[in-house]
PDB file of C-alpha atoms in Angstrom:
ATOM      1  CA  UNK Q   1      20.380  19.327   3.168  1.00  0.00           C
ATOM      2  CA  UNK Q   2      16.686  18.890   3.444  1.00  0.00           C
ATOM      3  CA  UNK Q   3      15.048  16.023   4.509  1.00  0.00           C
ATOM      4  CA  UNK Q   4      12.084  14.840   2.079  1.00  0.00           C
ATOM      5  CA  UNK Q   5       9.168  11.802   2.666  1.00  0.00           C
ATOM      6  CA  UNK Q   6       8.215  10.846  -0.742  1.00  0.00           C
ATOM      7  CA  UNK Q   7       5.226   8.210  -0.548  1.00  0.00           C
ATOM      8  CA  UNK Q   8       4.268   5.626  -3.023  1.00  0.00           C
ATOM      9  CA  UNK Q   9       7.939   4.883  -3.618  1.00  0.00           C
ATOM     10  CA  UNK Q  10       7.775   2.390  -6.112  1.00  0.00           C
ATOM     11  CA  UNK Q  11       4.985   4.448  -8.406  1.00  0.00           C
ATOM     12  CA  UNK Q  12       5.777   6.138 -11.727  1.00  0.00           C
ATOM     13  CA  UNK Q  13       6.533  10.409 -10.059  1.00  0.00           C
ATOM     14  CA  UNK Q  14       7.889   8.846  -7.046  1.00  0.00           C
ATOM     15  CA  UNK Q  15      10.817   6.978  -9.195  1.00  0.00           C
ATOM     16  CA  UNK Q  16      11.095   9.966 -11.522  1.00  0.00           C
ATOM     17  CA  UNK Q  17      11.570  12.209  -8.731  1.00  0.00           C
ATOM     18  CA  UNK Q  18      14.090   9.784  -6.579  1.00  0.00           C
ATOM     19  CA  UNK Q  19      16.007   9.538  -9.890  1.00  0.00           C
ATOM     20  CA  UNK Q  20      16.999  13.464  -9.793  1.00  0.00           C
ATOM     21  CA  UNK Q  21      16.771  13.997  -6.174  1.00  0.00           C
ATOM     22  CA  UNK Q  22      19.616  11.582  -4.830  1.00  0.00           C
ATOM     23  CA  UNK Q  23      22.126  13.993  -4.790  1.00  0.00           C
ATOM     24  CA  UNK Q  24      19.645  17.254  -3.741  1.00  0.00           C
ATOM     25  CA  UNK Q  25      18.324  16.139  -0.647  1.00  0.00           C
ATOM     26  CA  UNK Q  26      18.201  13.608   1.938  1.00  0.00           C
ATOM     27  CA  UNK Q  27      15.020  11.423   1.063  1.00  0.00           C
ATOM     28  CA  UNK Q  28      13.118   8.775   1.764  1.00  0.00           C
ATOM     29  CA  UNK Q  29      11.039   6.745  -0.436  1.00  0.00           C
ATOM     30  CA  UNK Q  30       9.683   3.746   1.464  1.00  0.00           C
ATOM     31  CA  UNK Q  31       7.827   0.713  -0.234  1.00  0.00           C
ATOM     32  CA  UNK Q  32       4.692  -0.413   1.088  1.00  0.00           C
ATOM     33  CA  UNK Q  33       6.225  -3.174   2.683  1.00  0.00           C
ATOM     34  CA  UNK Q  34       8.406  -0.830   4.986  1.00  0.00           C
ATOM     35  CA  UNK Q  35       5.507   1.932   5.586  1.00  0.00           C
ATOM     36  CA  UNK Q  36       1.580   0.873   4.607  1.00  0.00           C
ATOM     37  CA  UNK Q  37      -0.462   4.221   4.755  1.00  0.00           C
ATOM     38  CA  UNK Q  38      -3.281   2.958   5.648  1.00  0.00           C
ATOM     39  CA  UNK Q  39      -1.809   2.174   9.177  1.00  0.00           C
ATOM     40  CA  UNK Q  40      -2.865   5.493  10.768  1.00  0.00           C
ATOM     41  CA  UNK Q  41      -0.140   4.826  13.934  1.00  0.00           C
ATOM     42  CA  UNK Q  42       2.040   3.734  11.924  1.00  0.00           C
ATOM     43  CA  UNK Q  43       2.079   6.910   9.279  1.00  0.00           C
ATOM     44  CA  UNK Q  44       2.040   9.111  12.495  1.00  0.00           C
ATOM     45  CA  UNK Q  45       4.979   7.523  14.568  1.00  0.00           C
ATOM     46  CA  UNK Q  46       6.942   6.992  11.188  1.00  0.00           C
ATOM     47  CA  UNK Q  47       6.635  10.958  10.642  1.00  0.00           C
ATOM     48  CA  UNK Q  48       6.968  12.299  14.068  1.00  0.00           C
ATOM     49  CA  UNK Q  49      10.265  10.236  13.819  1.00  0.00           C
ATOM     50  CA  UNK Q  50      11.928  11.273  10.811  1.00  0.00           C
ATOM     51  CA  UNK Q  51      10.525  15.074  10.770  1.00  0.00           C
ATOM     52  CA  UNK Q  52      10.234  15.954   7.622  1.00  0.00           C
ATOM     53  CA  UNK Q  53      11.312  18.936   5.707  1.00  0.00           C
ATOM     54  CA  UNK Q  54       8.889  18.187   2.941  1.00  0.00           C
ATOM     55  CA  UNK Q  55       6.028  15.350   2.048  1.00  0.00           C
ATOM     56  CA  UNK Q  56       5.781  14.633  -1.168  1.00  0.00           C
ATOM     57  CA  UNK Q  57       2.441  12.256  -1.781  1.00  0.00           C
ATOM     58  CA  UNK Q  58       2.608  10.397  -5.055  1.00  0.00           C
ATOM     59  CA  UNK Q  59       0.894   7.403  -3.413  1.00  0.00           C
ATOM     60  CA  UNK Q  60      -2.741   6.394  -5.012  1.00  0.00           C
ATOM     61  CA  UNK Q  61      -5.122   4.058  -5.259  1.00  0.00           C
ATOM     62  CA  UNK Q  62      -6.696   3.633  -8.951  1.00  0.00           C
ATOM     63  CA  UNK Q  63      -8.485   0.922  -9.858  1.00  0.00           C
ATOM     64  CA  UNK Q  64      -9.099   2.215 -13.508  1.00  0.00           C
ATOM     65  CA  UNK Q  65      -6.840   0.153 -15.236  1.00  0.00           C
ATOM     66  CA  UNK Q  66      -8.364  -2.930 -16.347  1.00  0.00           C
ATOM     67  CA  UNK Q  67      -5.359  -5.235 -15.551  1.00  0.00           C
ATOM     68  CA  UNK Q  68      -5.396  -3.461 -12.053  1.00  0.00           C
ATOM     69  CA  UNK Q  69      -6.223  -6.127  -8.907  1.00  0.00           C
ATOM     70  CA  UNK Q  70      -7.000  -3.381  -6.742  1.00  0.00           C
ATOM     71  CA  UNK Q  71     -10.861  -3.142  -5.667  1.00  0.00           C
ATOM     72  CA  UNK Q  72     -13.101  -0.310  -7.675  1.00  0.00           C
ATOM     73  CA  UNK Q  73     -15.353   0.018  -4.712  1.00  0.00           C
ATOM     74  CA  UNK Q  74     -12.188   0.837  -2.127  1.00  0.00           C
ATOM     75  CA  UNK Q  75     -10.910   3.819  -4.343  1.00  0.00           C
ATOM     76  CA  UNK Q  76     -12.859   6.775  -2.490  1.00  0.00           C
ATOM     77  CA  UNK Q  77     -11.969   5.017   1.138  1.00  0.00           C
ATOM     78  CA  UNK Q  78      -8.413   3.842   0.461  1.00  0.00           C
ATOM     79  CA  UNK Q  79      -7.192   7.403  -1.389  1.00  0.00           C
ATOM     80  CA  UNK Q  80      -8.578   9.577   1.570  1.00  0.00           C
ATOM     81  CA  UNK Q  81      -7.174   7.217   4.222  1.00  0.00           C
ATOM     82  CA  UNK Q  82      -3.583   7.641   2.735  1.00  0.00           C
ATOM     83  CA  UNK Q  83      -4.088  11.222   2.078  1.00  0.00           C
ATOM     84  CA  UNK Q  84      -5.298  12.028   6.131  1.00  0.00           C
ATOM     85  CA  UNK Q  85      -3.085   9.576   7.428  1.00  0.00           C
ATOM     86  CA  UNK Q  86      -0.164  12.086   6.041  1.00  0.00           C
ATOM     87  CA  UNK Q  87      -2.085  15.348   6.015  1.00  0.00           C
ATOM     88  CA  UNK Q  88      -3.336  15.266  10.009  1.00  0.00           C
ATOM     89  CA  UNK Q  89       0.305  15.328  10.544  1.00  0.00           C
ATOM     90  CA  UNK Q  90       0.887  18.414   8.941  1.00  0.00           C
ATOM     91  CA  UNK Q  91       2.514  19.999  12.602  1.00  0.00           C
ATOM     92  CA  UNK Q  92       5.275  17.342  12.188  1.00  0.00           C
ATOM     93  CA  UNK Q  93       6.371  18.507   9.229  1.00  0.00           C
ATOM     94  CA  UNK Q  94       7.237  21.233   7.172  1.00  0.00           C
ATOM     95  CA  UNK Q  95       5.133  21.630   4.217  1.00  0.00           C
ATOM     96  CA  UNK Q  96       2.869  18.821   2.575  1.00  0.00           C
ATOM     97  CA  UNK Q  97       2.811  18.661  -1.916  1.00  0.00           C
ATOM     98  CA  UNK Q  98       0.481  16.234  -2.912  1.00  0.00           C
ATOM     99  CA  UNK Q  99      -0.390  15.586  -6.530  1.00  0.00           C
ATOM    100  CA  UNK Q 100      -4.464  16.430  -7.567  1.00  0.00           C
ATOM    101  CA  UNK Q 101      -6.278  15.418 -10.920  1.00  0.00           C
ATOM    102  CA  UNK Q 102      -7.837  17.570 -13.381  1.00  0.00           C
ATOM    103  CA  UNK Q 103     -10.621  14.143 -12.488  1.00  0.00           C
ATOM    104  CA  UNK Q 104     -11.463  16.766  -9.270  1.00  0.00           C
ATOM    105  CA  UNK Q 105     -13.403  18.849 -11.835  1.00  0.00           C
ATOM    106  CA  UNK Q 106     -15.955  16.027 -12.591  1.00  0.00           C
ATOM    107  CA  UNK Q 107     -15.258  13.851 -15.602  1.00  0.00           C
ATOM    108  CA  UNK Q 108     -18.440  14.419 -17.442  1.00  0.00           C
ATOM    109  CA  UNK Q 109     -18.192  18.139 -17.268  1.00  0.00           C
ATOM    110  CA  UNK Q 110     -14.646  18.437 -18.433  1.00  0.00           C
ATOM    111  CA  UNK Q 111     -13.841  21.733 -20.839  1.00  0.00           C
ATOM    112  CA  UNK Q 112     -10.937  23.026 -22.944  1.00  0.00           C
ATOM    113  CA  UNK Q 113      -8.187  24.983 -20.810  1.00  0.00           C
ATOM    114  CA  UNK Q 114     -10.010  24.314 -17.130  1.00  0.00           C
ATOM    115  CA  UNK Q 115      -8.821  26.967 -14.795  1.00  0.00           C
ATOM    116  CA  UNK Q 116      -8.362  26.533 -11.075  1.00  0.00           C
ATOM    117  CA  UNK Q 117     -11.667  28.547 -10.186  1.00  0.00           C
ATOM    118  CA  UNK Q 118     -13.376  25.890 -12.187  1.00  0.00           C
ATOM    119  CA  UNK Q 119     -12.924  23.893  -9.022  1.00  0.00           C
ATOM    120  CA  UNK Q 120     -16.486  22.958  -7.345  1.00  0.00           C
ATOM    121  CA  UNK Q 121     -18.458  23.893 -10.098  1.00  0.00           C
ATOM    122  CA  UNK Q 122     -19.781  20.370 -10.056  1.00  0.00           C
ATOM    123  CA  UNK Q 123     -18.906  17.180  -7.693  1.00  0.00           C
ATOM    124  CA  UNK Q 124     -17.225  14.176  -9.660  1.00  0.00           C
ATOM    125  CA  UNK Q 125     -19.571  11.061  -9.710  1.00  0.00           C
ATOM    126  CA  UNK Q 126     -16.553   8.960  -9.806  1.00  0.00           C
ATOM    127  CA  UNK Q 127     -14.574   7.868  -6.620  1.00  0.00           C
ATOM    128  CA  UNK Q 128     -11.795   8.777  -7.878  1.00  0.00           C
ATOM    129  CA  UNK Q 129     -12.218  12.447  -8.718  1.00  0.00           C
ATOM    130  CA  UNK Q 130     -14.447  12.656  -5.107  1.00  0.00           C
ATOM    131  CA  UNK Q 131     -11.520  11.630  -3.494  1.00  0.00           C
ATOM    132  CA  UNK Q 132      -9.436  14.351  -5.271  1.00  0.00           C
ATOM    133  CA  UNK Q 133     -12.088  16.853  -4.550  1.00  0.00           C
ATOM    134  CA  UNK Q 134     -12.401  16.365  -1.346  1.00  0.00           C
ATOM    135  CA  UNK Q 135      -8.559  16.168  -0.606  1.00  0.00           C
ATOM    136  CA  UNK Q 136      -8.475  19.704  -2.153  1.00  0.00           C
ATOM    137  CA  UNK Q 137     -11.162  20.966  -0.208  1.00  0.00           C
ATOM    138  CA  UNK Q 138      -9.151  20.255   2.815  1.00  0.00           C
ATOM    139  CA  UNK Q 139      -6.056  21.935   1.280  1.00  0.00           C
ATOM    140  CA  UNK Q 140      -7.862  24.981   0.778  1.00  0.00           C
ATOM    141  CA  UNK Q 141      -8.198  24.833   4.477  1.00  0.00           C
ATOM    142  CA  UNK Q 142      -4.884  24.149   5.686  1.00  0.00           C
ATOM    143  CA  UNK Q 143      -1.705  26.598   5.953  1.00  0.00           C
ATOM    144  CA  UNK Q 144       1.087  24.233   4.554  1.00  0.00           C
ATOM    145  CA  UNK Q 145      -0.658  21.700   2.502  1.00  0.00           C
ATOM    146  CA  UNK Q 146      -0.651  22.220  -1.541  1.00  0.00           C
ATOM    147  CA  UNK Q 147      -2.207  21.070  -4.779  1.00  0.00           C
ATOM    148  CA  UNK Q 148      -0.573  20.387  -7.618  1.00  0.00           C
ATOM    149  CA  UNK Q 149      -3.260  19.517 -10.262  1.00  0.00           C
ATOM    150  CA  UNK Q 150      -2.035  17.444 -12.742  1.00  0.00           C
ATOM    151  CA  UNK Q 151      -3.309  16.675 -16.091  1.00  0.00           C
ATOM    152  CA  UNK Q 152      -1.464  14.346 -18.980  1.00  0.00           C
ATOM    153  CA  UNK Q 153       2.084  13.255 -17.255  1.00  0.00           C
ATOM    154  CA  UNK Q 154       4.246  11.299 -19.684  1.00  0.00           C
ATOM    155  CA  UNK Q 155       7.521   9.910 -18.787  1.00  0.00           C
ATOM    156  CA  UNK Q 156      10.003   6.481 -18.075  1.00  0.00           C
ATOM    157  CA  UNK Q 157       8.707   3.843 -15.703  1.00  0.00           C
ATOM    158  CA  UNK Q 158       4.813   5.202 -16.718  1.00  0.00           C
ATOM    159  CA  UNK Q 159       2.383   2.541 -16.580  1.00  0.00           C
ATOM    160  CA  UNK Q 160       2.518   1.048 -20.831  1.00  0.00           C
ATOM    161  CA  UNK Q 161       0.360  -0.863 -20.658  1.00  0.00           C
ATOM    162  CA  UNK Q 162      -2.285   1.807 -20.355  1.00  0.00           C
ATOM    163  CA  UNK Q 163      -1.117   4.843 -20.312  1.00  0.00           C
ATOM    164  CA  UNK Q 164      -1.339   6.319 -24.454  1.00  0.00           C
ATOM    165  CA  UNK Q 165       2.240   7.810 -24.651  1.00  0.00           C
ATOM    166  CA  UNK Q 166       4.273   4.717 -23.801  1.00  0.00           C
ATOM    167  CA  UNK Q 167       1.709   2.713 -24.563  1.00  0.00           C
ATOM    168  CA  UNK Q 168       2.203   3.748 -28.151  1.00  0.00           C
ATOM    169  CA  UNK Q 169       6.463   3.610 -28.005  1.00  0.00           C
ATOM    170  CA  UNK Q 170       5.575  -0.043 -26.928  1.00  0.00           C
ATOM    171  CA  UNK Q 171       4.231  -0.475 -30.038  1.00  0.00           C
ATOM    172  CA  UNK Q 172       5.993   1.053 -31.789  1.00  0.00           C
ATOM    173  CA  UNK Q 173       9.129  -0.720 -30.144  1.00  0.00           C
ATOM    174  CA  UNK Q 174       7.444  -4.362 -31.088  1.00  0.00           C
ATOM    175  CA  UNK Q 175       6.717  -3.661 -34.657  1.00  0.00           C
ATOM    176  CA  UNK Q 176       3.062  -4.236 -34.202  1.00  0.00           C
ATOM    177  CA  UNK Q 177       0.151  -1.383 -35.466  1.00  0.00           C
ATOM    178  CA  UNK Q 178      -1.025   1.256 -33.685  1.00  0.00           C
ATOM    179  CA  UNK Q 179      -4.195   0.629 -31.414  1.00  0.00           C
ATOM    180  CA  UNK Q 180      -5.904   3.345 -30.045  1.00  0.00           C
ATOM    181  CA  UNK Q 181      -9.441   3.677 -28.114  1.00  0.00           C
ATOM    182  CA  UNK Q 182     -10.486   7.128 -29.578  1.00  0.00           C
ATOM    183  CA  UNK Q 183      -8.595  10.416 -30.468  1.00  0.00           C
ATOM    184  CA  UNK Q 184      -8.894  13.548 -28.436  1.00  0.00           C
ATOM    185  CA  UNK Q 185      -7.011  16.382 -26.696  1.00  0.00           C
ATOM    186  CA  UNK Q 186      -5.064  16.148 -24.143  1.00  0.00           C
ATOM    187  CA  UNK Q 187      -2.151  18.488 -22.452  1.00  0.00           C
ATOM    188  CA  UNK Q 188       0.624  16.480 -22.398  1.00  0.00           C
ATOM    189  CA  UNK Q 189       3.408  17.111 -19.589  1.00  0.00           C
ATOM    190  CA  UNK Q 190       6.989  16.314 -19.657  1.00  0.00           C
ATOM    191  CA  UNK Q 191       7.784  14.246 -16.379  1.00  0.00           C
ATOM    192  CA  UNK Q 192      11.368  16.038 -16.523  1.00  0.00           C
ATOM    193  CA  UNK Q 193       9.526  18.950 -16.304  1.00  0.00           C
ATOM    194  CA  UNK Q 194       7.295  18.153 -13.551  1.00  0.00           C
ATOM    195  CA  UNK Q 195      10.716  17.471 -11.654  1.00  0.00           C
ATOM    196  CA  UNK Q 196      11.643  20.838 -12.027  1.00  0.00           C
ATOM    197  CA  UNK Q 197       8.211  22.284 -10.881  1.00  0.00           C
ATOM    198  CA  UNK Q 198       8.216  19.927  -7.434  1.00  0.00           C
ATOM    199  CA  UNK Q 199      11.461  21.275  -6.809  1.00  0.00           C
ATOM    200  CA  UNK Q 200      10.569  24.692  -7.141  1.00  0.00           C
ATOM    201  CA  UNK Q 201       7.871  24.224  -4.469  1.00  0.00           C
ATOM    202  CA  UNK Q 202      10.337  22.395  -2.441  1.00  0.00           C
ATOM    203  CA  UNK Q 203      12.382  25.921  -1.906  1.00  0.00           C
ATOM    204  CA  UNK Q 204       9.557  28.609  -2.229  1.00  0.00           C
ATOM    205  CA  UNK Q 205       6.660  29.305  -0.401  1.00  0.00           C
ATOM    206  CA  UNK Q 206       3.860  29.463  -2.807  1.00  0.00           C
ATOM    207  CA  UNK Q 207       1.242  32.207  -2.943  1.00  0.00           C
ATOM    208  CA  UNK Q 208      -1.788  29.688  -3.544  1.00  0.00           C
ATOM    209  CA  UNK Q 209      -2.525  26.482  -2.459  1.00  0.00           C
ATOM    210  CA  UNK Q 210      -4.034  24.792  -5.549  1.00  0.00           C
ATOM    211  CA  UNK Q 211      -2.292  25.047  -9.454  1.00  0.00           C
ATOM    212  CA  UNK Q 212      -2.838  23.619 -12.591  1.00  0.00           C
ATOM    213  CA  UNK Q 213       0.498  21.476 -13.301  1.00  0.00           C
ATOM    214  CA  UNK Q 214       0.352  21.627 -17.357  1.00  0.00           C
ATOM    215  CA  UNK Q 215       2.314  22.488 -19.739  1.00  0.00           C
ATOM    216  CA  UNK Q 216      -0.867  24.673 -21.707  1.00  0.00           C
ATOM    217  CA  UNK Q 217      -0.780  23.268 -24.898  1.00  0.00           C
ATOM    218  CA  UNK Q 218      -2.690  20.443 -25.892  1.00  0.00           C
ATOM    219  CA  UNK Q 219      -1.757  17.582 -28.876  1.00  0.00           C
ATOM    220  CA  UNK Q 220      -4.370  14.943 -29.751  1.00  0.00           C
ATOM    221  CA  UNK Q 221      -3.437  11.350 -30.071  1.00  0.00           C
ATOM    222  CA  UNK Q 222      -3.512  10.727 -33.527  1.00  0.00           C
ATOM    223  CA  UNK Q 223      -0.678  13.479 -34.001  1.00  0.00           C
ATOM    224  CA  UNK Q 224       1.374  12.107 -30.968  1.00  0.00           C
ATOM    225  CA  UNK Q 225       1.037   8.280 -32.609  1.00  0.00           C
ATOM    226  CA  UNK Q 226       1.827   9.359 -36.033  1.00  0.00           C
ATOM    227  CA  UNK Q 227       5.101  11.459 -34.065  1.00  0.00           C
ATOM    228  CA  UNK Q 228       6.197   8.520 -32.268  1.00  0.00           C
ATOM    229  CA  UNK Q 229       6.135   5.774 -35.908  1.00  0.00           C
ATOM    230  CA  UNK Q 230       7.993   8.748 -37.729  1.00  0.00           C
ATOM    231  CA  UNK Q 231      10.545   8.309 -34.874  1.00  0.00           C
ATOM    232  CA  UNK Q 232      10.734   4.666 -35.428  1.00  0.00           C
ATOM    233  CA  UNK Q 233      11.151   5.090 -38.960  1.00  0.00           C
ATOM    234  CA  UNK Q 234       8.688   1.964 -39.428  1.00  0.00           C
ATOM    235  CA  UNK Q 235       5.865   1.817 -41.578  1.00  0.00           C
ATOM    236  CA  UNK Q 236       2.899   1.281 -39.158  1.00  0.00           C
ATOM    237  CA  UNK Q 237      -0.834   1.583 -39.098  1.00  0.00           C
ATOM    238  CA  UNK Q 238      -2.612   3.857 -36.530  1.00  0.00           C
ATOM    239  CA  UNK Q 239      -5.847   2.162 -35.330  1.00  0.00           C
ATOM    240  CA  UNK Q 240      -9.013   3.864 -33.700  1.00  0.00           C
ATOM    241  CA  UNK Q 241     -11.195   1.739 -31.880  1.00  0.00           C
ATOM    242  CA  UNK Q 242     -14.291   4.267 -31.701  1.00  0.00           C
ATOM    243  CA  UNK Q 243     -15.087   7.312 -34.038  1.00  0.00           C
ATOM    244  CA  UNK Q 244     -15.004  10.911 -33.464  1.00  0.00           C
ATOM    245  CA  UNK Q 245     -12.779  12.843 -31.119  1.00  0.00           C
ATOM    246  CA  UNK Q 246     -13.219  12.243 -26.906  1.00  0.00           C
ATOM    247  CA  UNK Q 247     -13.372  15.126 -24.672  1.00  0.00           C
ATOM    248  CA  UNK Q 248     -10.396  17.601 -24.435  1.00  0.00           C
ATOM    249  CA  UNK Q 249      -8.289  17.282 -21.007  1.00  0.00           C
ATOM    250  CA  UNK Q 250      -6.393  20.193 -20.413  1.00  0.00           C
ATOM    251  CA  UNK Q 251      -6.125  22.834 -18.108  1.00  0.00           C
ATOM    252  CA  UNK Q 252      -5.178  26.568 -17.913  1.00  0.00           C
ATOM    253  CA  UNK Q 253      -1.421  27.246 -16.453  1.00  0.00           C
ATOM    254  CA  UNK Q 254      -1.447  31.021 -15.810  1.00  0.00           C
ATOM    255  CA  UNK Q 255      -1.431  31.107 -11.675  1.00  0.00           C
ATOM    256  CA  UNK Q 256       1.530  28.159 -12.028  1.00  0.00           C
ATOM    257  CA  UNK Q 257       3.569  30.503 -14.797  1.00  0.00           C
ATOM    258  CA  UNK Q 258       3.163  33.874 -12.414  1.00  0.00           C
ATOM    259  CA  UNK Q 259       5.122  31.564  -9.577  1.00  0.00           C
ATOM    260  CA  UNK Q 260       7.646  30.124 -12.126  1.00  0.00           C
ATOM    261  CA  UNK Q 261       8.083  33.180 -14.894  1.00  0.00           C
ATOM    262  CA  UNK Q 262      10.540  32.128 -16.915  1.00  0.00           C
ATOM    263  CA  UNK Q 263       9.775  27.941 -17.153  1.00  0.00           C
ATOM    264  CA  UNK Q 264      10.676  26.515 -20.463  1.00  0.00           C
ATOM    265  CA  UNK Q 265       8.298  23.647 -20.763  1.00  0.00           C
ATOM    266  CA  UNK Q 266       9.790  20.345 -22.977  1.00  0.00           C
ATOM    267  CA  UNK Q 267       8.752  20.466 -26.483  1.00  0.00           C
ATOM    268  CA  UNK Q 268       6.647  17.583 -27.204  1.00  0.00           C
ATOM    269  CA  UNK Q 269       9.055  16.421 -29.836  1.00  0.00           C
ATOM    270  CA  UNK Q 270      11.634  16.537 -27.329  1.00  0.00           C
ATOM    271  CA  UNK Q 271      10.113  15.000 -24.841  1.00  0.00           C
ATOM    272  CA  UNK Q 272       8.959  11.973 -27.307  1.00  0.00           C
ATOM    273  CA  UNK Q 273      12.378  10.866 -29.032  1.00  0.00           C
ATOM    274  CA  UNK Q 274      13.618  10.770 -25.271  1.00  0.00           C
ATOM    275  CA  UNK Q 275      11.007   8.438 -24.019  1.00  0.00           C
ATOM    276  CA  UNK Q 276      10.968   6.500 -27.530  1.00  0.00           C
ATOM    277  CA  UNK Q 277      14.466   5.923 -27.051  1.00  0.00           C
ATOM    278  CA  UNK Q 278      14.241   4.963 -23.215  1.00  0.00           C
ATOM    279  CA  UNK Q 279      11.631   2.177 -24.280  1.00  0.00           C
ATOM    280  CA  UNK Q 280      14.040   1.052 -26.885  1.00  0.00           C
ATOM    281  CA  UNK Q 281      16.767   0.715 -24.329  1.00  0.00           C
ATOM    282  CA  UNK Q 282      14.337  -1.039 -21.840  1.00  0.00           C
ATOM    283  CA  UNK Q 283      12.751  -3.778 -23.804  1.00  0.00           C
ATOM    284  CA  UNK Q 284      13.022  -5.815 -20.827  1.00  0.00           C
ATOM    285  CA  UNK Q 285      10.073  -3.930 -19.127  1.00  0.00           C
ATOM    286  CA  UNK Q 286       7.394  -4.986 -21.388  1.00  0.00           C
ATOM    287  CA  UNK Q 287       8.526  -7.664 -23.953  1.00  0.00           C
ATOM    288  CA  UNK Q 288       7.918 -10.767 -21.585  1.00  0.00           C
ATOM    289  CA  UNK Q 289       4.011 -10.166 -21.938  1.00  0.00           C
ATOM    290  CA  UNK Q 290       4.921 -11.229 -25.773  1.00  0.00           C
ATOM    291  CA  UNK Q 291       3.285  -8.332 -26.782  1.00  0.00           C
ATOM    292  CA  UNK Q 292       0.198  -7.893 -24.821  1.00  0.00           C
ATOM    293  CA  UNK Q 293      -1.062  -4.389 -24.640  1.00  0.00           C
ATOM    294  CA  UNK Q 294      -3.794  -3.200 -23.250  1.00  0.00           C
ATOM    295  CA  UNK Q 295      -5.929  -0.262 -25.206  1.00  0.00           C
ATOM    296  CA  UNK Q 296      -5.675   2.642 -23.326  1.00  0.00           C
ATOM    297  CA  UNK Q 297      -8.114   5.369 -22.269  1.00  0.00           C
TER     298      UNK Q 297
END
């Protein structure tokens, strides 16, 4: 059985992945209480210990969210500390899969379908797409180190309170109206799916080091939010804080579909009545902030 590292243990891939690897492999999934990786020693001796089969990196530090106590002006430093702190280990272990942004391609110059040669056409202003950027510029330089650029990831144990697909359910869930910053396009991703594609680069060795993790087709939010209240069956309003439609965030899948061929991505209606459902079952996760949500972006 082989013997996985998966890093920010208690963050939203991290638990979705634990959930269907238990009986796969052998993993570990430390908190930050049992492994901080920002202790360079500490990272090292913990991995030349355990010798990995397989690092997964889900850890991250985002300071985006408004409700987030984590310092804006430590995102560049603390993301690349984590990152090298794993990667400069990479003759320890096997093979390294880390999880990229489609923020690497520079928020302000975002367009329909980006493909992965898109890459380094411009350098993000923001500190967290330089620290993707620059993580993937060292991938491209490494042997056993890979990408995989994700986009819109929806799932359980997502962040609601900002995050627009559970975000929404929550609502939804509470009886209260929509709220919504602005509508745009985004490629949504099943985070069942997303299991399915780690674990295919678990057992193969991939041809590139970078790919676009997306399902290629993209919904707005105004179509997801009025999916989601026709799966309550309540009558609610859908609220836009700000006009007009936001930039499209999606990205072009072909190099990830010549590895996988025959992937059957998660219909969006599919993958919403599960999650819907989830939150339903899981009131307990959000109804003791009496119904405080925070628009998301």
């Amino acid at each position: 059985m082989m013997k996985l590292l998966i890093t920010g243990g208690n963050g939203f891939i991290a638990r979705n992945l634990a959930g269907e690897f238990q009986d796969k492999y052998k993993f570990h999934a430390p908190a930050r209480q049992e492994l901080d990786l920002l202790g360079t020693s500490k990272v090292e001796d913990y991995i030349k210990k355990h010798r990995f089969d397989v690092v997964i990196h889900t850890a991250t530090y985002d300071a985006a969210p408004r409700h987030s106590v984590k310092d804006p002006l430590m995102v560049l430093e603390n993301n690349l500390k984590m990152f090298f702190n794993v990667a400069r280990c990479s003759g320890f272990f096997g093979k390294m899969i880390y999880f990229g942004s489609g923020a690497e391609f520079g928020r302000e110059n975002w367009i329909p379908r980006m493909k992965e040669n898109y890459f380094d056409t411009f350098v993000p202003s923001d500190q967290y797409g330089f620290s993707k950027y620059l993580m993937t510029k060292f991938t491209l330089l490494n042997n056993n180190i890979y990408n995989l650029r994700l986009f819109g990831v929806y799932g359980k144990f997502d962040d609601w309170k900002t995050r627009l697909i559970p975000n929404v359910c929550c609502q939804a869930v509470m009886n209260m109206p929509v709220r919504i910053c602005q509508n745009k396009f985004v490629d949504h991703l099943f985070s069942g799916d997303l299991v399915k594609i780690v674990e295919w680069f678990i057992e193969h060795t991939p041809l590139q080091k970078v790919y676009n993790v997306c399902s290629g087709n993209v919904a707005d939010f105004k179509t997801i939010a009025g999916k989601i209240v026709e799966l309550s069956g309540k009558k609610l309003s859908i609220n836009f804080q700000k006009e007009g439609l936001g930039t499209e965030y999606s990205g072009d899948n072909t190099l990830l579909l010549k590895e996988l061929k025959s992937f059957e991505f998660t219909p969006i209606d599919v993958g919403l009545k599960m999650l819907y459902e989830w939150y339903v079952s899981n009131k307990h996760i959000y109804d003791k902030d009496t119904g405080f949500i925070e628009q998301p972006f």
